[in-house]
Amino acid sequence: MKCRVCREPAVIDIRRHNANFCVEHFLRLCRDQTAKAIEEFSMLSPGDKVLVAVSGGKDSLALWDLLVELGYEAHGLYIGLGIGGYSDRSGAMVRDFAQARGLELTQIDLRADYDTDVPTAAKATRRVPCSACGLSKRHLFDRAALDGGYDAVATGHNLDDEAAVLFGNTLRWQTEYLARQMPVLEARAGFPRKVKPLVRLGEREMAAYCVLRGIDYIVEECPMAVGNKHLGYKEALNEIEARSPGSKHDFYFGYLARASHRFADAAPGVSSGTPGDTDSASVGRCERCGSPSTSNTCAFCRLIEASAGAQPVTITEKGRLK
Ligand code: AMP
Ligand code: FES
Ligand code: ZN
Ligand code: ZN
């Protein structure tokens, strides 16, 4: 197995590119693919100040590393979600990464700062944990980016994530979600610009990138997400990809090029939020926190209010609520 670029021994094969790469040229490929996505979708301009949402997983830590390498002023944002030992371990990974490289990191902790956590808030509002979690993350990403004067929030969604979400939304023709599934969402009143610079790179490549760059990341999945539909869609797409390399890429990029415009009207004032939550078209302001909201109080403030004084819910390592 030889590197496509230099013919030296290769360390990784990428079937959808029908090519193998040595360490140096694989790392260069990751940087080039990130830069290409940023340029192709006009995600960032040179010198932009970017807030990278980092979970402690391979994708977001690799993204932070790549954006710094590409010359952006990239600061991290970690949200402690209070998901038992999983959150403790992922927070430690992020802090170690930032400290070792002297990078600026903002930390928000649901328990310390808002007196709740994902399991407790989910139970208090009768939401599934992933919904309480997603809502909290979106709200806190937006706030931190606007308060800190950042040009954009970057998340570590990769090609596998985006193809799986697209697959799920297409299976059920969820047109409002389809309209929101873009690699860049422009800033609007009360919302920062949101970008996904890893859409040209797959999960396996991001894991290899971390190993080769010496980045320690949390390997375990969130215990609350185990067995969810999204993971099932990923598995289904992996089977298709194994038989027909390049399918995920063609599915996702074909959608962006040839079909996404057909859904643009399905979500007025496109944003990345859950439909109907807080960020449809022209909205008022939350009377507590000032964020855009269709009702007097935004969904995040309602979540915090509903969990006030609630008995904290703990979770087992298997993700069950106790
Ligand atoms: P997920 O929703 O867990 O698939 O994560 C998608 C992206 O959201 C990650 O790649 C990160 O950029 C960001 N993210 C997830 N969890 C956190 C967290 N606890 N703190 C900050 N960013 C996060
Ligand atoms: Fe949000 Fe698991 S990371 S529920
Ligand atoms: Zn090479
Ligand atoms: Zn609010």
mmCIF file of C-alpha atoms and ligand atoms in Angstrom:
data_model
loop_
_atom_site.group_PDB
_atom_site.id
_atom_site.type_symbol
_atom_site.label_atom_id
_atom_site.label_comp_id
_atom_site.label_asym_id
_atom_site.label_seq_id
_atom_site.Cartn_x
_atom_site.Cartn_y
_atom_site.Cartn_z
ATOM 1 C CA MET A 1 0.000 0.000 0.000
ATOM 2 C CA LYS A 2 1.687 3.184 -1.177
ATOM 3 C CA CYS A 3 0.843 6.843 -0.672
ATOM 4 C CA ARG A 4 -0.884 8.314 -3.715
ATOM 5 C CA VAL A 5 1.190 11.480 -3.439
ATOM 6 C CA CYS A 6 4.743 10.369 -2.575
ATOM 7 C CA ARG A 7 4.717 6.545 -3.099
ATOM 8 C CA GLU A 8 6.129 6.031 0.421
ATOM 9 C CA PRO A 9 4.388 3.390 2.618
ATOM 10 C CA ALA A 10 0.804 4.418 3.350
ATOM 11 C CA VAL A 11 -0.937 4.303 6.765
ATOM 12 C CA ILE A 12 -4.557 4.679 5.658
ATOM 13 C CA ASP A 13 -6.713 3.827 2.688
ATOM 14 C CA ILE A 14 -9.703 5.980 1.823
ATOM 15 C CA ARG A 15 -11.923 3.948 -0.439
ATOM 16 C CA ARG A 16 -14.174 6.802 -1.534
ATOM 17 C CA HIS A 17 -11.070 8.572 -2.874
ATOM 18 C CA ASN A 18 -9.755 5.236 -4.165
ATOM 19 C CA ALA A 19 -6.378 6.136 -2.643
ATOM 20 C CA ASN A 20 -3.909 5.494 0.191
ATOM 21 C CA PHE A 21 -1.927 8.090 2.113
ATOM 22 C CA CYS A 22 1.203 8.321 4.287
ATOM 23 C CA VAL A 23 1.005 10.267 7.569
ATOM 24 C CA GLU A 24 2.159 13.563 6.123
ATOM 25 C CA HIS A 25 -0.141 13.448 3.114
ATOM 26 C CA PHE A 26 -3.111 12.191 5.091
ATOM 27 C CA LEU A 27 -2.815 15.117 7.523
ATOM 28 C CA ARG A 28 -2.490 17.440 4.572
ATOM 29 C CA LEU A 29 -5.602 15.902 3.003
ATOM 30 C CA CYS A 30 -7.573 16.615 6.212
ATOM 31 C CA ARG A 31 -6.428 20.247 6.231
ATOM 32 C CA ASP A 32 -7.158 20.632 2.514
ATOM 33 C CA GLN A 33 -10.628 19.094 2.788
ATOM 34 C CA THR A 34 -11.461 21.380 5.731
ATOM 35 C CA ALA A 35 -10.192 24.439 3.860
ATOM 36 C CA LYS A 36 -12.121 23.345 0.761
ATOM 37 C CA ALA A 37 -15.408 23.028 2.686
ATOM 38 C CA ILE A 38 -14.845 26.439 4.291
ATOM 39 C CA GLU A 39 -14.257 28.014 0.894
ATOM 40 C CA GLU A 40 -16.903 26.092 -1.043
ATOM 41 C CA PHE A 41 -19.661 27.173 1.325
ATOM 42 C CA SER A 42 -18.177 30.570 2.313
ATOM 43 C CA MET A 43 -18.144 29.499 5.958
ATOM 44 C CA LEU A 44 -15.371 31.759 7.242
ATOM 45 C CA SER A 45 -13.126 34.591 6.094
ATOM 46 C CA PRO A 46 -9.378 34.720 6.817
ATOM 47 C CA GLY A 47 -8.705 35.952 10.352
ATOM 48 C CA ASP A 48 -12.234 35.231 11.615
ATOM 49 C CA LYS A 49 -12.690 34.679 15.332
ATOM 50 C CA VAL A 50 -14.372 31.302 15.690
ATOM 51 C CA LEU A 51 -15.973 29.629 18.685
ATOM 52 C CA VAL A 52 -15.483 25.868 18.356
ATOM 53 C CA ALA A 53 -18.053 23.819 20.266
ATOM 54 C CA VAL A 54 -15.981 20.966 21.689
ATOM 55 C CA SER A 55 -17.509 17.868 23.229
ATOM 56 C CA GLY A 56 -14.285 15.967 23.980
ATOM 57 C CA GLY A 57 -14.987 13.602 21.058
ATOM 58 C CA LYS A 58 -12.691 13.070 18.076
ATOM 59 C CA ASP A 59 -14.536 15.303 15.620
ATOM 60 C CA SER A 60 -14.702 18.519 17.593
ATOM 61 C CA LEU A 61 -11.160 18.222 18.998
ATOM 62 C CA ALA A 62 -9.826 17.513 15.492
ATOM 63 C CA LEU A 63 -11.812 20.484 14.209
ATOM 64 C CA TRP A 64 -10.328 22.789 16.825
ATOM 65 C CA ASP A 65 -6.828 21.575 15.924
ATOM 66 C CA LEU A 66 -7.503 21.982 12.188
ATOM 67 C CA LEU A 67 -8.893 25.512 12.513
ATOM 68 C CA VAL A 68 -5.863 26.598 14.552
ATOM 69 C CA GLU A 69 -3.598 24.982 11.922
ATOM 70 C CA LEU A 70 -5.463 26.862 9.195
ATOM 71 C CA GLY A 71 -4.737 30.145 10.981
ATOM 72 C CA TYR A 72 -8.092 31.018 12.516
ATOM 73 C CA GLU A 73 -8.405 32.545 15.956
ATOM 74 C CA ALA A 74 -10.267 29.531 17.316
ATOM 75 C CA HIS A 75 -11.410 29.401 20.933
ATOM 76 C CA GLY A 76 -13.189 26.432 22.493
ATOM 77 C CA LEU A 77 -16.562 26.188 24.209
ATOM 78 C CA TYR A 78 -17.349 23.190 26.401
ATOM 79 C CA ILE A 79 -20.739 22.615 27.979
ATOM 80 C CA GLY A 80 -20.913 20.369 31.024
ATOM 81 C CA LEU A 81 -24.239 18.616 30.527
ATOM 82 C CA GLY A 82 -24.207 16.661 33.780
ATOM 83 C CA ILE A 83 -24.486 13.254 32.105
ATOM 84 C CA GLY A 84 -22.757 11.350 34.901
ATOM 85 C CA GLY A 85 -19.224 10.015 34.436
ATOM 86 C CA TYR A 86 -19.458 10.552 30.664
ATOM 87 C CA SER A 87 -19.539 14.343 31.166
ATOM 88 C CA ASP A 88 -16.747 14.240 33.761
ATOM 89 C CA ARG A 89 -14.504 12.311 31.406
ATOM 90 C CA SER A 90 -15.296 14.368 28.298
ATOM 91 C CA GLY A 91 -14.738 17.671 30.166
ATOM 92 C CA ALA A 92 -11.324 16.455 31.309
ATOM 93 C CA MET A 93 -10.349 15.606 27.703
ATOM 94 C CA VAL A 94 -11.263 19.093 26.528
ATOM 95 C CA ARG A 95 -9.436 20.849 29.372
ATOM 96 C CA ASP A 96 -6.305 18.749 28.810
ATOM 97 C CA PHE A 97 -6.355 19.499 25.081
ATOM 98 C CA ALA A 98 -6.717 23.264 25.627
ATOM 99 C CA GLN A 99 -4.108 23.398 28.369
ATOM 100 C CA ALA A 100 -1.498 21.401 26.456
ATOM 101 C CA ARG A 101 -1.797 23.780 23.507
ATOM 102 C CA GLY A 102 -2.357 27.034 25.403
ATOM 103 C CA LEU A 103 -5.754 27.572 23.749
ATOM 104 C CA GLU A 104 -8.570 29.684 25.178
ATOM 105 C CA LEU A 105 -11.513 27.666 26.488
ATOM 106 C CA THR A 106 -14.876 28.846 27.801
ATOM 107 C CA GLN A 107 -16.694 26.385 30.030
ATOM 108 C CA ILE A 108 -20.362 26.445 30.937
ATOM 109 C CA ASP A 109 -21.716 23.935 33.403
ATOM 110 C CA LEU A 110 -25.461 23.293 33.533
ATOM 111 C CA ARG A 111 -25.335 22.219 37.203
ATOM 112 C CA ALA A 112 -23.045 24.991 38.466
ATOM 113 C CA ASP A 113 -24.428 27.798 36.309
ATOM 114 C CA TYR A 114 -28.109 26.888 35.919
ATOM 115 C CA ASP A 115 -28.731 24.498 38.795
ATOM 116 C CA THR A 116 -29.793 21.631 36.547
ATOM 117 C CA ASP A 117 -28.395 18.966 34.221
ATOM 118 C CA VAL A 118 -29.653 17.062 31.174
ATOM 119 C CA PRO A 119 -31.166 14.047 33.008
ATOM 120 C CA THR A 120 -32.982 16.250 35.549
ATOM 121 C CA ALA A 121 -34.210 18.770 32.971
ATOM 122 C CA ALA A 122 -35.371 15.962 30.679
ATOM 123 C CA LYS A 123 -37.439 14.389 33.424
ATOM 124 C CA ALA A 124 -38.853 17.719 34.641
ATOM 125 C CA THR A 125 -39.994 18.700 31.146
ATOM 126 C CA ARG A 126 -40.875 15.156 29.992
ATOM 127 C CA ARG A 127 -38.574 15.549 27.026
ATOM 128 C CA VAL A 128 -36.312 12.775 25.828
ATOM 129 C CA PRO A 129 -32.789 13.534 27.139
ATOM 130 C CA CYS A 130 -31.346 14.185 23.650
ATOM 131 C CA SER A 131 -34.004 16.844 23.060
ATOM 132 C CA ALA A 132 -33.321 18.651 26.371
ATOM 133 C CA CYS A 133 -29.624 18.341 25.614
ATOM 134 C CA GLY A 134 -29.851 19.648 22.030
ATOM 135 C CA LEU A 135 -32.013 22.572 23.049
ATOM 136 C CA SER A 136 -29.616 23.549 25.857
ATOM 137 C CA LYS A 137 -26.541 23.250 23.644
ATOM 138 C CA ARG A 138 -28.034 25.347 20.832
ATOM 139 C CA HIS A 139 -29.100 28.054 23.259
ATOM 140 C CA LEU A 140 -25.745 28.172 25.045
ATOM 141 C CA PHE A 141 -23.720 28.066 21.790
ATOM 142 C CA ASP A 142 -25.716 31.028 20.451
ATOM 143 C CA ARG A 143 -25.404 33.048 23.643
ATOM 144 C CA ALA A 144 -21.698 32.440 24.104
ATOM 145 C CA ALA A 145 -20.936 33.322 20.477
ATOM 146 C CA LEU A 146 -22.947 36.545 20.551
ATOM 147 C CA ASP A 147 -21.663 37.620 23.986
ATOM 148 C CA GLY A 148 -18.056 36.873 23.011
ATOM 149 C CA GLY A 149 -18.263 38.737 19.685
ATOM 150 C CA TYR A 150 -17.394 35.659 17.598
ATOM 151 C CA ASP A 151 -17.831 35.610 13.819
ATOM 152 C CA ALA A 152 -19.178 32.044 13.872
ATOM 153 C CA VAL A 153 -19.815 28.916 15.926
ATOM 154 C CA ALA A 154 -18.189 25.797 14.439
ATOM 155 C CA THR A 155 -19.342 22.276 15.278
ATOM 156 C CA GLY A 156 -17.681 18.944 14.542
ATOM 157 C CA HIS A 157 -20.459 17.387 12.432
ATOM 158 C CA ASN A 158 -18.749 15.195 9.833
ATOM 159 C CA LEU A 159 -19.873 13.568 6.585
ATOM 160 C CA ASP A 160 -21.189 10.466 8.407
ATOM 161 C CA ASP A 161 -23.281 12.629 10.765
ATOM 162 C CA GLU A 162 -24.718 14.776 8.012
ATOM 163 C CA ALA A 163 -25.480 11.849 5.714
ATOM 164 C CA ALA A 164 -27.217 9.995 8.582
ATOM 165 C CA VAL A 165 -29.335 13.015 9.518
ATOM 166 C CA LEU A 166 -30.220 13.563 5.858
ATOM 167 C CA PHE A 167 -31.145 9.887 5.539
ATOM 168 C CA GLY A 168 -33.471 10.079 8.569
ATOM 169 C CA ASN A 169 -35.097 13.311 7.405
ATOM 170 C CA THR A 170 -35.578 11.937 3.896
ATOM 171 C CA LEU A 171 -37.042 8.656 5.109
ATOM 172 C CA ARG A 172 -39.826 10.617 6.760
ATOM 173 C CA TRP A 173 -39.797 13.624 4.402
ATOM 174 C CA GLN A 174 -39.341 16.044 7.243
ATOM 175 C CA THR A 175 -39.185 19.064 4.979
ATOM 176 C CA GLU A 176 -38.653 21.634 7.714
ATOM 177 C CA TYR A 177 -35.592 19.776 8.973
ATOM 178 C CA LEU A 178 -34.374 19.243 5.399
ATOM 179 C CA ALA A 179 -34.464 22.981 4.840
ATOM 180 C CA ARG A 180 -32.223 23.509 7.849
ATOM 181 C CA GLN A 181 -29.652 20.900 6.991
ATOM 182 C CA MET A 182 -27.007 23.128 5.439
ATOM 183 C CA PRO A 183 -23.271 23.236 6.205
ATOM 184 C CA VAL A 184 -23.554 26.951 6.916
ATOM 185 C CA LEU A 185 -26.397 28.910 8.472
ATOM 186 C CA GLU A 186 -26.092 32.666 8.214
ATOM 187 C CA ALA A 187 -26.308 34.921 11.259
ATOM 188 C CA ARG A 188 -29.721 36.460 11.923
ATOM 189 C CA ALA A 189 -31.006 38.698 14.663
ATOM 190 C CA GLY A 190 -30.194 36.895 17.896
ATOM 191 C CA PHE A 191 -28.378 34.009 16.179
ATOM 192 C CA PRO A 192 -24.712 33.736 15.238
ATOM 193 C CA ARG A 193 -23.458 32.184 12.000
ATOM 194 C CA LYS A 194 -23.082 28.403 12.315
ATOM 195 C CA VAL A 195 -20.648 26.333 10.310
ATOM 196 C CA LYS A 196 -19.715 22.658 9.893
ATOM 197 C CA PRO A 197 -16.225 22.616 8.354
ATOM 198 C CA LEU A 198 -15.811 18.805 8.596
ATOM 199 C CA VAL A 199 -18.567 17.879 6.133
ATOM 200 C CA ARG A 200 -16.034 16.612 3.606
ATOM 201 C CA LEU A 201 -14.379 14.228 6.115
ATOM 202 C CA GLY A 202 -15.661 10.936 7.510
ATOM 203 C CA GLU A 203 -15.720 9.533 11.023
ATOM 204 C CA ARG A 204 -12.897 7.069 10.362
ATOM 205 C CA GLU A 205 -10.678 9.841 9.018
ATOM 206 C CA MET A 206 -11.288 11.986 12.088
ATOM 207 C CA ALA A 207 -10.344 9.115 14.403
ATOM 208 C CA ALA A 208 -7.158 8.541 12.374
ATOM 209 C CA TYR A 209 -6.417 12.279 12.401
ATOM 210 C CA CYS A 210 -6.580 12.352 16.216
ATOM 211 C CA VAL A 211 -4.369 9.301 16.606
ATOM 212 C CA LEU A 212 -1.759 10.672 14.200
ATOM 213 C CA ARG A 213 -1.810 14.137 15.799
ATOM 214 C CA GLY A 214 -1.611 12.701 19.330
ATOM 215 C CA ILE A 215 -5.029 14.026 20.331
ATOM 216 C CA ASP A 216 -6.632 12.125 23.220
ATOM 217 C CA TYR A 217 -10.404 11.989 22.860
ATOM 218 C CA ILE A 218 -13.328 10.316 24.557
ATOM 219 C CA VAL A 219 -14.139 7.131 22.664
ATOM 220 C CA GLU A 220 -17.364 6.201 24.454
ATOM 221 C CA GLU A 221 -20.694 7.433 23.059
ATOM 222 C CA CYS A 222 -23.035 9.466 25.232
ATOM 223 C CA PRO A 223 -24.915 6.827 27.309
ATOM 224 C CA MET A 224 -28.215 8.563 26.596
ATOM 225 C CA ALA A 225 -27.752 8.224 22.844
ATOM 226 C CA VAL A 226 -27.005 4.491 22.799
ATOM 227 C CA GLY A 227 -29.495 2.682 20.563
ATOM 228 C CA ASN A 228 -31.093 5.834 19.124
ATOM 229 C CA LYS A 229 -32.370 6.081 15.561
ATOM 230 C CA HIS A 230 -29.455 8.202 14.408
ATOM 231 C CA LEU A 231 -26.960 5.431 15.190
ATOM 232 C CA GLY A 232 -29.171 2.970 13.281
ATOM 233 C CA TYR A 233 -29.116 5.220 10.207
ATOM 234 C CA LYS A 234 -25.322 5.402 10.438
ATOM 235 C CA GLU A 235 -25.073 1.616 10.498
ATOM 236 C CA ALA A 236 -27.377 1.301 7.492
ATOM 237 C CA LEU A 237 -25.313 3.826 5.537
ATOM 238 C CA ASN A 238 -22.084 2.074 6.523
ATOM 239 C CA GLU A 239 -23.370 -1.110 4.884
ATOM 240 C CA ILE A 240 -24.221 0.755 1.711
ATOM 241 C CA GLU A 241 -20.860 2.554 1.741
ATOM 242 C CA ALA A 242 -18.972 -0.747 2.155
ATOM 243 C CA ARG A 243 -20.574 -2.075 -1.037
ATOM 244 C CA SER A 244 -20.440 1.174 -2.910
ATOM 245 C CA PRO A 245 -17.710 3.552 -1.673
ATOM 246 C CA GLY A 246 -18.591 7.212 -2.158
ATOM 247 C CA SER A 247 -22.332 6.716 -1.604
ATOM 248 C CA LYS A 248 -22.467 8.878 1.527
ATOM 249 C CA HIS A 249 -20.589 11.664 -0.179
ATOM 250 C CA ASP A 250 -22.793 11.543 -3.275
ATOM 251 C CA PHE A 251 -25.985 11.341 -1.188
ATOM 252 C CA TYR A 252 -25.118 14.386 0.922
ATOM 253 C CA PHE A 253 -23.372 16.590 -1.635
ATOM 254 C CA GLY A 254 -25.899 15.631 -4.312
ATOM 255 C CA TYR A 255 -28.640 16.793 -1.967
ATOM 256 C CA LEU A 256 -26.880 20.120 -1.362
ATOM 257 C CA ALA A 257 -26.257 20.727 -5.063
ATOM 258 C CA ARG A 258 -29.444 19.446 -6.601
ATOM 259 C CA ALA A 259 -32.255 19.241 -4.063
ATOM 260 C CA SER A 260 -31.743 21.457 -1.005
ATOM 261 C CA HIS A 261 -33.070 24.583 -2.755
ATOM 262 C CA ARG A 262 -36.433 22.849 -3.205
ATOM 263 C CA PHE A 263 -36.940 22.841 0.554
ATOM 264 C CA ALA A 264 -35.814 26.395 1.284
ATOM 265 C CA ASP A 265 -39.399 27.606 1.771
ATOM 266 C CA ALA A 266 -40.176 24.879 4.321
ATOM 267 C CA ALA A 267 -38.332 26.695 7.110
ATOM 268 C CA PRO A 268 -38.750 30.444 7.055
ATOM 269 C CA GLY A 269 -35.596 32.163 8.349
ATOM 270 C CA VAL A 270 -33.625 28.947 8.248
ATOM 271 C CA SER A 271 -31.813 28.142 11.484
ATOM 272 C CA SER A 272 -30.416 24.975 13.041
ATOM 273 C CA GLY A 273 -32.972 24.694 15.852
ATOM 274 C CA THR A 274 -35.750 22.233 16.397
ATOM 275 C CA PRO A 275 -38.804 23.388 14.450
ATOM 276 C CA GLY A 276 -41.189 25.331 16.648
ATOM 277 C CA ASP A 277 -38.753 25.663 19.527
ATOM 278 C CA THR A 278 -37.316 29.128 19.532
ATOM 279 C CA ASP A 279 -36.128 30.135 16.179
ATOM 280 C CA SER A 280 -38.729 30.419 13.489
ATOM 281 C CA ALA A 281 -38.733 33.493 11.238
ATOM 282 C CA SER A 282 -39.633 36.797 12.866
ATOM 283 C CA VAL A 283 -39.973 36.337 16.588
ATOM 284 C CA GLY A 284 -40.038 38.356 19.767
ATOM 285 C CA ARG A 285 -37.627 38.164 22.668
ATOM 286 C CA CYS A 286 -37.584 35.974 25.753
ATOM 287 C CA GLU A 287 -38.476 38.204 28.689
ATOM 288 C CA ARG A 288 -35.875 36.455 30.879
ATOM 289 C CA CYS A 289 -32.780 36.130 28.748
ATOM 290 C CA GLY A 290 -33.522 38.289 25.695
ATOM 291 C CA SER A 291 -33.019 35.456 23.195
ATOM 292 C CA PRO A 292 -35.299 35.190 20.168
ATOM 293 C CA SER A 293 -38.492 33.405 21.173
ATOM 294 C CA THR A 294 -41.963 32.793 19.787
ATOM 295 C CA SER A 295 -43.405 32.908 23.304
ATOM 296 C CA ASN A 296 -42.785 35.184 26.307
ATOM 297 C CA THR A 297 -40.205 32.810 27.725
ATOM 298 C CA CYS A 298 -37.805 30.867 25.504
ATOM 299 C CA ALA A 299 -37.642 27.073 25.551
ATOM 300 C CA PHE A 300 -34.322 27.088 27.423
ATOM 301 C CA CYS A 301 -35.569 29.389 30.188
ATOM 302 C CA ARG A 302 -38.718 27.225 30.472
ATOM 303 C CA LEU A 303 -36.509 24.180 30.821
ATOM 304 C CA ILE A 304 -34.461 25.819 33.595
ATOM 305 C CA GLU A 305 -37.633 27.019 35.315
ATOM 306 C CA ALA A 306 -39.258 23.565 35.154
ATOM 307 C CA SER A 307 -36.206 21.905 36.714
ATOM 308 C CA ALA A 308 -35.803 24.479 39.505
ATOM 309 C CA GLY A 309 -35.953 22.673 42.821
ATOM 310 C CA ALA A 310 -36.407 19.271 41.129
ATOM 311 C CA GLN A 311 -34.755 16.325 42.801
ATOM 312 C CA PRO A 312 -31.552 15.744 40.760
ATOM 313 C CA VAL A 313 -31.860 12.668 38.553
ATOM 314 C CA THR A 314 -28.814 10.475 38.276
ATOM 315 C CA ILE A 315 -28.069 8.080 35.453
ATOM 316 C CA THR A 316 -26.592 4.640 35.364
ATOM 317 C CA GLU A 317 -23.556 3.938 33.167
ATOM 318 C CA LYS A 318 -26.052 2.356 30.724
ATOM 319 C CA GLY A 319 -27.846 5.688 30.391
ATOM 320 C CA ARG A 320 -31.000 4.798 32.355
ATOM 321 C CA LEU A 321 -32.533 7.551 34.510
ATOM 322 C CA LYS A 322 -32.659 6.796 38.249
HETATM 323 P P1 AMP B 1 -23.645 15.756 18.898
HETATM 324 O O1 AMP B 1 -24.876 16.588 18.918
HETATM 325 O O2 AMP B 1 -23.302 15.139 20.211
HETATM 326 O O3 AMP B 1 -23.566 14.836 17.731
HETATM 327 O O4 AMP B 1 -22.469 16.786 18.667
HETATM 328 C C1 AMP B 1 -22.378 17.565 17.529
HETATM 329 C C2 AMP B 1 -21.401 18.681 17.746
HETATM 330 O O5 AMP B 1 -21.871 19.528 18.803
HETATM 331 C C3 AMP B 1 -20.022 18.222 18.211
HETATM 332 O O6 AMP B 1 -19.199 17.888 17.119
HETATM 333 C C4 AMP B 1 -19.524 19.443 18.935
HETATM 334 O O7 AMP B 1 -19.066 20.405 18.003
HETATM 335 C C5 AMP B 1 -20.786 19.991 19.599
HETATM 336 N N1 AMP B 1 -20.959 19.509 20.993
HETATM 337 C C6 AMP B 1 -21.543 18.352 21.392
HETATM 338 N N2 AMP B 1 -21.520 18.252 22.742
HETATM 339 C C7 AMP B 1 -20.938 19.376 23.212
HETATM 340 C C8 AMP B 1 -20.620 19.874 24.515
HETATM 341 N N3 AMP B 1 -20.916 19.180 25.624
HETATM 342 N N4 AMP B 1 -20.003 21.069 24.616
HETATM 343 C C9 AMP B 1 -19.694 21.780 23.509
HETATM 344 N N5 AMP B 1 -19.971 21.351 22.255
HETATM 345 C C10 AMP B 1 -20.565 20.180 22.101
HETATM 346 FE FE1 FES B 2 -26.787 15.115 24.591
HETATM 347 FE FE2 FES B 2 -26.112 12.709 24.968
HETATM 348 S S1 FES B 2 -24.833 14.348 24.417
HETATM 349 S S2 FES B 2 -28.022 13.530 25.317
HETATM 350 ZN ZN ZN B 3 2.844 10.635 1.082
HETATM 351 ZN ZN ZN B 4 -34.791 32.751 27.646
#
